[in-house]
Amino acid sequence: MTIPTEQQLAQYIRHAYAAPADEVPARVHRYTRLIQQFSKTFGIPPHAIVRAPGRVNVIGEHTDYNGYPVFPMAIDRDVVMAISPSSGETVEVVNSDSRYERRLFPARFPLGAYPQGDWGNYIKAAINGILEAEIVDRQRALGFHAVVGGTIPESAGLSSSSALVVASALAFLTSNGTTVETQTLAELLAHAERYVGSEGGGMDQAVSLLAEPRKGLKIDFFPLRAQSVDLPMELEFVVCNSLVRAPKTESAQHAYNRRVVECRLAAALLSRALSDRRGKVQHTTLLADLSPEKLKMDEREVNAIAEQAIGEEPLSLAEISRRLQEPVDTVRARCLALKSGGFLPEPRDGFLVWKRYRHVVTEARRVEAAVQALQEGNIQSFGELMNRSHASCRDDFGISCPELDALVSIARRNGALGARLTGAGFGGCTVNAVPTDRVDEFIRRVSEEYYEGYIVQTRGRGFLQIEELGETIFRSRASNRASILTLH
Ligand code: NG1
């Protein structure tokens, strides 16, 4: 085993990031530092480098766990691990960011979790999921040593968590000399990440494992299918961080899970109403099972039945159980159960089932229309669909906040054809489709109006330095999928 030459690293980096030549040296430097830190920490050179990208979701928010499509792209911000297999069961991971302490545990099933919010839980989620699926022998699994370095802003809706899960899974699999077909792995890891307590869908793991450079990825679920779509040369996607943190370990996790539950309730109420009318409609908690295409019904007819079955008013659990003609405990077990154990508590303001339903079904249509608009080169209509997606996320799904709304209106005033929140919401980032020739001016103006204007006035933050702006507002180049570079 030898340390890779700069040429080997540069070659890997050009492939992994589809990076222009002038960006390669800085990335080679990052990888070299990680390799040096590994050798210094563990006294041996690493066996391999594993890389998993974060993503920005262009359109299709909170549709994935309902079985409806999404359209994200992988970004060039990622998690990179230098790794080497252990001789036994030990997993030992050191983070190059010293805020995250070293994690050490045996790769033995089942893995008990660290306290909620601990970064080590994402590593455990991957390993536990692979052992649970018995892809690696539960008794003989080898652990690994790793130094990990990440460049994805956290709690920002850019999937830093899933990138860590994907990188950890690849590290564990390669350390045990095995591979899993990527589509299967993506589905397995979507399930595995629920170990941390969010009832998440499968978008993030899938795009990290299946993306192609310079393309967006239309993903369908159950079963997982991915289609790469060319992104137009005349548009760039600029990511702006609202600076409102939305960590999925705190209230944002509860708010996320609440929406998952409200969507299940919508499906339960609609399937009940459909079977009362038509007989033979399966009872389901997955909205995509009730798409007009699957039901072979007219869309307006399905929506009219849904409106009647659900109604615009917030619903209590007691009212839902009455409408479903099922005891409260049965409804709770079927719709409110969380993977982490326990049940979602009933919200004091009731379940907002109709609004959630309306967002999901209209957003699913917008994804299809947006992909078609791109394929037809109609960037105006594509941008308009992004704008409508934001309005629906804000008004029906309730996942925006004043800062995200301010940021999208500033972006639209300054040249974005489409601007919307991206990811789970409740803070985090926006994604903006900006004509390529206006990007520099867009970044300058949004920096002035939002980061030096709005945020300073509303939150009293100091001016950001130019270096910080790079992390806060950046072009997202569609990068390549996760990969492993073996070093020998
Ligand atoms: P982020 O933004 O990374 O927290 C979450 C879910 C996705 C999807 C989006 C909303 C996880 C790991 N990811 O993403 O599956 O539902 O929210 O579209 O829970």
Coordinates of C-alpha atoms and ligand atoms in Angstrom, one line a residue:
M1 CA 0.0 0.0 0.0
T2 CA 1.4 3.4 -1.0
I3 CA 0.4 7.0 -0.5
P4 CA -1.3 8.1 -3.8
T5 CA 0.6 10.5 -5.9
E6 CA -0.9 13.9 -6.6
Q7 CA -1.6 12.8 -10.1
Q8 CA -3.7 9.9 -8.9
L9 CA -5.7 12.2 -6.6
A10 CA -6.1 14.8 -9.3
Q11 CA -7.5 12.2 -11.7
Y12 CA -10.0 11.0 -9.1
I13 CA -11.0 14.5 -8.2
R14 CA -11.6 15.5 -11.8
H15 CA -13.9 12.5 -12.2
A16 CA -15.7 12.9 -8.8
Y17 CA -16.5 16.6 -9.0
A18 CA -16.5 17.3 -12.8
A19 CA -14.2 20.1 -11.5
P20 CA -12.6 22.7 -13.7
A21 CA -8.8 22.5 -13.7
D22 CA -8.3 25.6 -11.5
E23 CA -10.2 24.0 -8.6
V24 CA -8.3 20.7 -8.6
P25 CA -5.2 21.8 -6.6
A26 CA -7.2 23.0 -3.6
R27 CA -9.1 19.7 -3.5
V28 CA -5.9 17.7 -3.9
H29 CA -4.6 19.6 -0.9
R30 CA -7.8 18.8 1.1
Y31 CA -7.4 15.1 0.4
T32 CA -3.7 15.1 1.1
R33 CA -4.3 16.7 4.5
L34 CA -6.9 14.0 5.3
I35 CA -4.5 11.2 4.3
Q36 CA -1.8 12.8 6.4
Q37 CA -4.1 13.1 9.4
F38 CA -5.0 9.4 9.0
S39 CA -1.4 8.3 8.9
K40 CA -0.6 10.4 11.9
T41 CA -3.6 9.2 13.9
F42 CA -3.4 5.5 13.2
G43 CA 0.3 5.0 12.3
I44 CA -0.5 3.4 8.9
P45 CA -1.5 4.7 5.5
P46 CA -5.2 4.6 4.6
H47 CA -6.4 1.7 2.5
A48 CA -9.0 3.8 0.6
I49 CA -10.8 7.1 0.3
V50 CA -14.6 7.2 0.4
R51 CA -16.5 10.2 -0.8
A52 CA -20.3 10.9 -0.6
P53 CA -21.9 14.2 -1.8
G54 CA -24.6 16.3 -0.3
R55 CA -27.5 17.4 -2.4
V56 CA -29.7 20.3 -3.2
N57 CA -33.3 19.5 -4.0
V58 CA -34.4 21.5 -7.0
I59 CA -38.1 20.7 -6.7
G60 CA -40.2 18.0 -5.0
E61 CA -40.3 18.7 -1.3
H62 CA -41.7 16.2 1.2
T63 CA -42.9 14.1 -1.7
D64 CA -40.4 11.2 -1.3
Y65 CA -41.9 9.6 1.8
N66 CA -45.3 9.7 0.2
G67 CA -43.9 7.7 -2.7
Y68 CA -44.0 10.7 -5.1
P69 CA -41.0 11.9 -7.2
V70 CA -38.3 14.4 -6.4
F71 CA -35.7 16.2 -8.6
P72 CA -32.4 16.9 -6.7
M73 CA -28.8 17.1 -7.8
A74 CA -25.6 16.1 -6.0
I75 CA -23.4 19.1 -5.0
D76 CA -19.7 19.4 -4.8
R77 CA -19.9 19.8 -1.0
D78 CA -19.4 16.3 0.5
V79 CA -18.1 14.0 3.2
V80 CA -14.7 12.4 2.5
M81 CA -13.3 9.6 4.7
A82 CA -9.8 8.1 4.6
I83 CA -10.3 4.5 5.8
S84 CA -8.6 1.3 6.6
P85 CA -10.3 -2.0 7.8
S86 CA -9.8 -3.0 11.5
S87 CA -8.4 -6.4 12.3
G88 CA -11.5 -6.9 14.5
E89 CA -14.9 -5.5 15.3
T90 CA -13.7 -2.0 16.3
V91 CA -15.1 1.1 14.4
E92 CA -13.0 4.2 15.3
V93 CA -13.8 7.4 13.5
V94 CA -11.9 10.7 14.0
N95 CA -13.4 13.9 12.7
S96 CA -11.0 16.5 11.2
D97 CA -13.3 19.1 12.7
S98 CA -12.4 19.1 16.4
R99 CA -15.9 20.1 17.5
Y100 CA -16.8 16.5 16.9
E101 CA -15.2 14.0 19.3
R102 CA -13.7 10.7 18.3
R103 CA -16.3 7.8 18.2
L104 CA -15.3 4.3 19.0
F105 CA -17.7 1.3 19.1
P106 CA -17.9 -2.4 18.1
A107 CA -19.7 -3.3 14.8
R108 CA -22.0 -5.7 16.4
F109 CA -25.8 -6.0 15.9
P110 CA -27.9 -4.4 17.3
L111 CA -26.0 -1.1 17.9
G112 CA -27.3 1.0 20.8
A113 CA -27.5 4.6 19.8
Y114 CA -25.5 7.5 21.3
P115 CA -27.7 10.3 22.9
Q116 CA -29.9 12.1 20.4
G117 CA -28.0 14.6 18.3
D118 CA -24.7 12.8 18.5
W119 CA -22.9 12.8 15.2
G120 CA -21.8 9.2 15.7
N121 CA -25.4 8.0 15.3
Y122 CA -25.2 8.6 11.5
I123 CA -22.2 6.2 11.4
K124 CA -24.0 3.7 13.6
A125 CA -27.2 4.0 11.4
A126 CA -25.4 2.8 8.3
I127 CA -23.6 -0.1 10.0
N128 CA -26.7 -1.2 12.0
G129 CA -28.7 -1.1 8.7
I130 CA -26.2 -3.3 6.9
L131 CA -26.0 -5.7 9.7
E132 CA -29.7 -5.8 10.1
A133 CA -30.0 -6.7 6.4
E134 CA -27.4 -9.4 7.0
I135 CA -25.3 -8.2 4.1
V136 CA -22.2 -8.5 6.3
D137 CA -22.0 -11.4 8.8
R138 CA -23.2 -10.2 12.2
Q139 CA -20.7 -12.2 14.1
R140 CA -17.6 -11.7 12.0
A141 CA -18.1 -8.1 10.7
L142 CA -14.9 -6.1 10.6
G143 CA -14.9 -2.5 11.8
F144 CA -12.7 0.2 10.3
H145 CA -10.5 3.2 11.2
A146 CA -11.4 6.5 9.6
V147 CA -10.6 10.2 9.5
V148 CA -13.6 12.1 8.2
G149 CA -13.8 15.6 6.8
G150 CA -17.0 17.3 5.6
T151 CA -17.7 20.5 3.6
I152 CA -21.6 20.4 3.6
P153 CA -23.1 23.1 5.9
E154 CA -25.0 21.4 8.7
S155 CA -28.6 21.8 9.6
A156 CA -29.1 23.6 6.3
G157 CA -31.2 21.1 4.2
L158 CA -28.3 20.0 2.1
S159 CA -28.1 16.4 3.5
S160 CA -24.9 16.5 5.4
S161 CA -26.4 13.6 7.5
S162 CA -27.2 11.3 4.6
A163 CA -23.8 12.0 3.1
L164 CA -22.2 10.7 6.3
V165 CA -24.5 7.7 6.3
V166 CA -23.6 6.9 2.7
A167 CA -19.9 7.3 3.3
S168 CA -20.0 5.2 6.5
A169 CA -21.9 2.5 4.6
L170 CA -19.3 2.4 1.8
A171 CA -16.5 2.4 4.4
F172 CA -18.1 -0.6 6.2
L173 CA -18.9 -2.6 3.1
T174 CA -15.4 -2.1 1.5
S175 CA -13.7 -3.0 4.8
N176 CA -15.6 -6.3 4.8
G177 CA -14.7 -6.9 1.1
T178 CA -18.3 -6.7 -0.1
T179 CA -20.4 -4.5 -2.4
V180 CA -24.2 -4.0 -2.8
E181 CA -25.9 -2.9 -5.9
T182 CA -26.3 0.9 -5.6
Q183 CA -30.1 1.0 -6.0
T184 CA -30.5 -1.6 -3.3
L185 CA -28.1 0.2 -1.1
A186 CA -29.9 3.5 -1.5
E187 CA -33.2 1.9 -0.4
L188 CA -31.5 0.1 2.5
L189 CA -29.9 3.3 3.7
A190 CA -33.1 5.3 3.5
H191 CA -34.6 2.8 5.9
A192 CA -31.4 2.7 8.0
E193 CA -31.2 6.4 8.6
R194 CA -34.5 6.4 10.5
Y195 CA -32.3 5.0 13.3
V196 CA -31.6 8.7 14.2
G197 CA -35.3 9.4 14.7
S198 CA -36.6 11.1 11.6
E199 CA -39.2 9.4 9.5
G200 CA -37.3 10.5 6.3
G201 CA -37.9 9.5 2.7
G202 CA -35.3 8.1 0.3
M203 CA -34.2 11.1 -1.7
D204 CA -30.9 12.0 0.0
Q205 CA -29.3 8.5 0.0
A206 CA -30.5 7.9 -3.6
V207 CA -29.1 11.0 -5.1
S208 CA -25.8 10.7 -3.2
L209 CA -25.4 7.2 -4.6
L210 CA -26.8 7.6 -8.1
A211 CA -26.2 11.2 -9.3
E212 CA -24.3 12.0 -12.5
P213 CA -22.2 15.1 -13.1
R214 CA -23.9 18.1 -14.8
K215 CA -27.3 16.4 -14.4
G216 CA -30.3 16.5 -12.1
L217 CA -31.8 13.2 -11.0
K218 CA -35.5 12.5 -11.2
I219 CA -36.1 9.9 -8.6
D220 CA -39.3 7.8 -8.2
F221 CA -39.9 5.5 -5.2
F222 CA -41.3 2.1 -4.3
P223 CA -39.5 0.7 -6.2
L224 CA -36.6 3.2 -6.5
R225 CA -36.0 4.4 -10.1
A226 CA -33.6 7.2 -11.2
Q227 CA -33.5 9.1 -14.4
S228 CA -30.7 11.6 -15.1
V229 CA -31.8 14.9 -16.8
D230 CA -29.5 17.4 -18.4
L231 CA -29.4 20.7 -16.7
P232 CA -29.5 23.7 -19.1
M233 CA -26.2 25.5 -19.8
E234 CA -28.0 28.9 -19.6
L235 CA -29.0 28.3 -15.9
E236 CA -26.9 28.0 -12.8
F237 CA -28.3 26.9 -9.4
V238 CA -27.2 29.1 -6.6
V239 CA -27.7 28.0 -3.0
C240 CA -28.3 30.7 -0.3
N241 CA -28.2 29.8 3.4
S242 CA -30.8 31.7 5.4
L243 CA -28.6 31.3 8.4
V244 CA -31.6 29.9 10.3
R245 CA -30.4 26.6 11.6
A246 CA -32.9 23.7 11.4
P247 CA -31.2 20.8 13.2
K248 CA -33.2 17.6 12.7
T249 CA -32.6 16.5 16.2
E250 CA -34.7 19.2 17.9
S251 CA -38.0 20.9 17.2
A252 CA -37.5 20.6 13.4
Q253 CA -37.4 16.8 13.8
H254 CA -40.8 16.8 15.5
A255 CA -42.2 19.2 12.9
Y256 CA -40.9 17.0 10.1
N257 CA -42.3 13.8 11.7
R258 CA -45.7 15.6 12.2
R259 CA -45.9 16.2 8.5
V260 CA -45.1 12.6 7.7
V261 CA -48.0 11.6 10.1
E262 CA -50.4 14.1 8.6
C263 CA -49.7 12.7 5.1
R264 CA -50.4 9.1 6.4
L265 CA -53.6 10.3 7.9
A266 CA -54.6 11.9 4.5
A267 CA -53.9 8.6 2.7
A268 CA -55.9 6.7 5.4
L269 CA -58.9 9.0 5.1
L270 CA -58.8 9.0 1.3
S271 CA -58.5 5.3 0.9
R272 CA -61.3 4.7 3.3
A273 CA -63.6 7.1 1.3
L274 CA -62.5 5.5 -2.0
S275 CA -63.2 2.0 -0.8
D276 CA -66.6 3.0 0.6
R277 CA -67.5 4.3 -2.9
R278 CA -65.8 1.9 -5.2
G279 CA -65.1 -1.2 -3.0
K280 CA -61.8 -3.0 -3.6
V281 CA -59.5 0.0 -2.9
Q282 CA -56.7 -1.0 -0.6
H283 CA -56.4 0.7 2.7
T284 CA -53.1 2.5 2.7
T285 CA -51.1 5.1 4.5
L286 CA -49.0 5.9 1.3
L287 CA -50.4 8.8 -0.7
A288 CA -48.8 7.6 -4.0
D289 CA -50.9 4.4 -3.8
L290 CA -53.9 6.7 -4.4
S291 CA -52.6 8.6 -7.4
P292 CA -55.2 9.0 -10.2
E293 CA -53.0 6.9 -12.5
K294 CA -52.9 4.0 -10.0
L295 CA -56.6 4.3 -9.4
K296 CA -57.3 4.8 -13.1
M297 CA -59.5 7.8 -12.2
D298 CA -59.7 11.4 -13.2
E299 CA -57.5 13.6 -11.1
R300 CA -60.3 16.1 -10.3
E301 CA -62.6 13.3 -9.2
V302 CA -59.9 11.9 -6.8
N303 CA -59.3 15.4 -5.4
A304 CA -63.0 16.0 -4.9
I305 CA -63.4 12.8 -3.0
A306 CA -60.3 13.7 -0.9
E307 CA -61.7 17.2 -0.1
Q308 CA -65.0 15.7 1.0
A309 CA -63.3 12.9 3.1
I310 CA -60.8 15.3 4.7
G311 CA -62.3 18.8 4.7
E312 CA -60.4 22.0 5.2
E313 CA -60.6 22.1 9.0
P314 CA -57.9 20.8 11.3
L315 CA -58.8 17.3 12.6
S316 CA -58.5 15.8 16.0
L317 CA -57.5 12.1 16.5
A318 CA -60.9 11.3 17.8
E319 CA -62.6 12.8 14.7
I320 CA -60.2 10.9 12.4
S321 CA -60.9 7.6 14.2
R322 CA -64.7 8.3 13.8
R323 CA -64.3 8.9 10.1
L324 CA -62.2 5.8 9.6
Q325 CA -64.5 3.8 11.8
E326 CA -61.5 2.5 13.7
P327 CA -60.7 2.7 17.4
V328 CA -58.3 5.6 18.3
D329 CA -55.6 3.1 19.4
T330 CA -55.7 1.4 16.0
V331 CA -55.3 4.7 14.1
R332 CA -52.5 5.7 16.5
A333 CA -50.7 2.4 15.8
R334 CA -51.2 2.6 12.1
C335 CA -50.5 6.3 11.4
L336 CA -48.8 7.9 14.4
A337 CA -46.1 5.3 15.2
L338 CA -42.5 6.4 14.9
K339 CA -39.6 4.2 13.9
S340 CA -37.7 5.4 16.9
G341 CA -40.5 3.9 19.1
G342 CA -43.5 5.7 20.6
F343 CA -46.1 7.8 18.9
L344 CA -46.3 11.3 17.6
P345 CA -48.2 13.3 20.2
E346 CA -51.5 14.8 18.9
P347 CA -50.9 18.5 18.0
R348 CA -52.9 21.0 20.1
D349 CA -54.1 22.8 16.9
G350 CA -55.2 19.5 15.3
F351 CA -53.8 17.6 12.3
L352 CA -53.7 19.9 9.2
V353 CA -54.5 17.0 6.9
W354 CA -56.1 18.8 3.9
K355 CA -53.3 21.3 3.5
R356 CA -50.7 18.6 3.6
Y357 CA -52.5 16.5 1.1
R358 CA -52.9 19.5 -1.3
H359 CA -49.2 20.3 -1.1
V360 CA -48.1 16.7 -1.8
V361 CA -50.3 16.1 -4.8
T362 CA -49.7 19.5 -6.4
E363 CA -45.9 19.2 -5.7
A364 CA -45.9 15.8 -7.4
R365 CA -47.4 17.3 -10.5
R366 CA -44.9 20.2 -10.4
V367 CA -42.0 17.8 -10.4
E368 CA -43.2 16.0 -13.5
A369 CA -43.9 19.4 -15.2
A370 CA -40.5 20.8 -14.2
V371 CA -38.6 17.9 -15.6
Q372 CA -40.6 18.2 -18.8
A373 CA -40.0 22.0 -19.0
L374 CA -36.3 21.3 -18.7
Q375 CA -36.4 18.7 -21.4
E376 CA -38.2 21.1 -23.7
G377 CA -35.7 23.9 -22.8
N378 CA -38.5 26.1 -21.3
I379 CA -36.5 27.7 -18.4
Q380 CA -39.2 30.4 -17.7
S381 CA -41.8 27.8 -17.0
F382 CA -39.3 25.7 -15.0
G383 CA -38.6 28.8 -12.8
E384 CA -42.3 29.5 -12.4
L385 CA -42.8 25.9 -11.1
M386 CA -40.0 26.4 -8.5
N387 CA -41.8 29.6 -7.4
R388 CA -45.1 27.8 -7.0
S389 CA -43.4 25.1 -5.1
H390 CA -42.2 27.6 -2.6
A391 CA -45.7 29.1 -2.2
S392 CA -47.1 25.6 -1.6
C393 CA -44.3 24.7 0.9
R394 CA -45.1 28.0 2.8
D395 CA -48.9 28.1 2.7
D396 CA -49.9 24.5 2.7
F397 CA -47.0 22.5 4.1
G398 CA -46.0 25.2 6.7
I399 CA -42.3 24.6 6.4
S400 CA -41.0 28.1 5.5
C401 CA -40.1 30.9 7.9
P402 CA -39.8 34.7 7.5
E403 CA -36.1 34.6 6.7
L404 CA -36.6 32.0 3.9
D405 CA -39.5 34.0 2.5
A406 CA -37.4 37.2 2.5
L407 CA -34.5 35.4 0.8
V408 CA -36.7 34.1 -2.0
S409 CA -38.3 37.5 -2.7
I410 CA -34.9 39.2 -2.7
A411 CA -33.6 36.5 -5.1
R412 CA -36.5 37.0 -7.5
R413 CA -36.1 40.7 -7.5
N414 CA -32.4 40.2 -8.4
G415 CA -32.7 37.9 -11.4
A416 CA -33.6 34.4 -10.2
L417 CA -36.2 32.8 -12.5
G418 CA -37.1 30.4 -9.8
A419 CA -36.4 30.6 -6.0
R420 CA -37.6 28.3 -3.3
L421 CA -36.6 26.8 0.0
T422 CA -34.9 23.4 -0.3
G423 CA -34.8 20.4 1.9
A424 CA -36.9 19.7 4.9
G425 CA -37.4 23.5 5.6
F426 CA -37.9 25.3 8.9
G427 CA -34.7 27.2 8.0
G428 CA -31.7 26.1 6.0
C429 CA -31.2 27.0 2.4
T430 CA -32.9 28.3 -0.7
V431 CA -32.1 27.1 -4.2
N432 CA -32.2 29.7 -7.0
A433 CA -32.3 29.1 -10.8
V434 CA -30.3 32.1 -12.1
P435 CA -29.4 32.8 -15.8
T436 CA -25.7 32.0 -16.1
D437 CA -24.7 35.5 -17.3
R438 CA -26.3 37.1 -14.2
V439 CA -24.9 34.9 -11.5
D440 CA -22.1 37.2 -10.3
E441 CA -24.4 40.1 -10.0
F442 CA -27.0 38.0 -8.3
I443 CA -24.6 36.9 -5.7
R444 CA -23.4 40.4 -5.1
R445 CA -26.9 41.8 -4.8
V446 CA -28.3 39.1 -2.6
S447 CA -25.3 39.4 -0.3
E448 CA -26.0 43.1 0.0
E449 CA -29.7 42.9 0.5
Y450 CA -30.0 39.8 2.6
Y451 CA -26.7 39.2 4.4
E452 CA -25.7 42.8 4.9
G453 CA -29.3 44.1 5.0
Y454 CA -32.2 42.0 6.1
I455 CA -30.3 39.7 8.5
V456 CA -28.4 42.6 10.1
Q457 CA -31.6 44.6 10.6
T458 CA -33.7 41.7 11.9
R459 CA -31.2 39.7 13.9
G460 CA -28.5 42.2 14.7
R461 CA -25.8 40.0 13.2
G462 CA -22.5 41.6 12.3
F463 CA -21.6 41.9 8.7
L464 CA -20.3 38.7 7.2
Q465 CA -16.8 38.7 5.9
I466 CA -16.3 37.9 2.2
E467 CA -14.7 34.5 3.1
E468 CA -17.8 33.6 5.0
L469 CA -20.0 34.5 2.1
G470 CA -18.5 31.7 0.1
E471 CA -19.9 29.2 2.6
T472 CA -23.2 31.0 2.8
I473 CA -24.1 31.7 -0.9
F474 CA -22.5 29.5 -3.5
R475 CA -23.0 28.0 -7.0
S476 CA -24.0 24.4 -6.8
R477 CA -22.2 22.5 -9.5
A478 CA -24.0 19.1 -10.1
S479 CA -21.3 16.7 -9.1
N480 CA -20.8 12.9 -9.4
R481 CA -22.2 10.2 -7.2
A482 CA -20.4 8.6 -4.1
S483 CA -17.4 6.5 -4.9
I484 CA -14.4 4.7 -3.4
L485 CA -10.7 5.3 -4.4
T486 CA -8.7 2.3 -3.4
L487 CA -5.1 3.2 -2.6
H488 CA -2.9 0.4 -3.8
Ligands
NG1_1 P1 -33.1 17.2 4.7 O1 -33.4 18.5 4.1 O2 -31.7 16.7 4.3 O3 -33.3 17.1 6.1 C1 -35.3 15.7 4.5 C2 -35.4 14.2 4.3 C3 -35.7 13.9 2.8 C4 -36.9 14.7 2.3 C5 -36.7 16.2 2.6 C6 -37.9 17.0 2.3 C7 -34.0 12.8 5.7 C8 -32.7 12.1 5.8 N1 -34.2 13.5 4.6 O4 -34.1 16.1 3.9 O5 -36.0 12.5 2.7 O6 -38.1 14.2 2.9 O7 -36.4 16.4 4.0 O8 -38.2 17.0 0.9 O9 -34.8 12.7 6.6

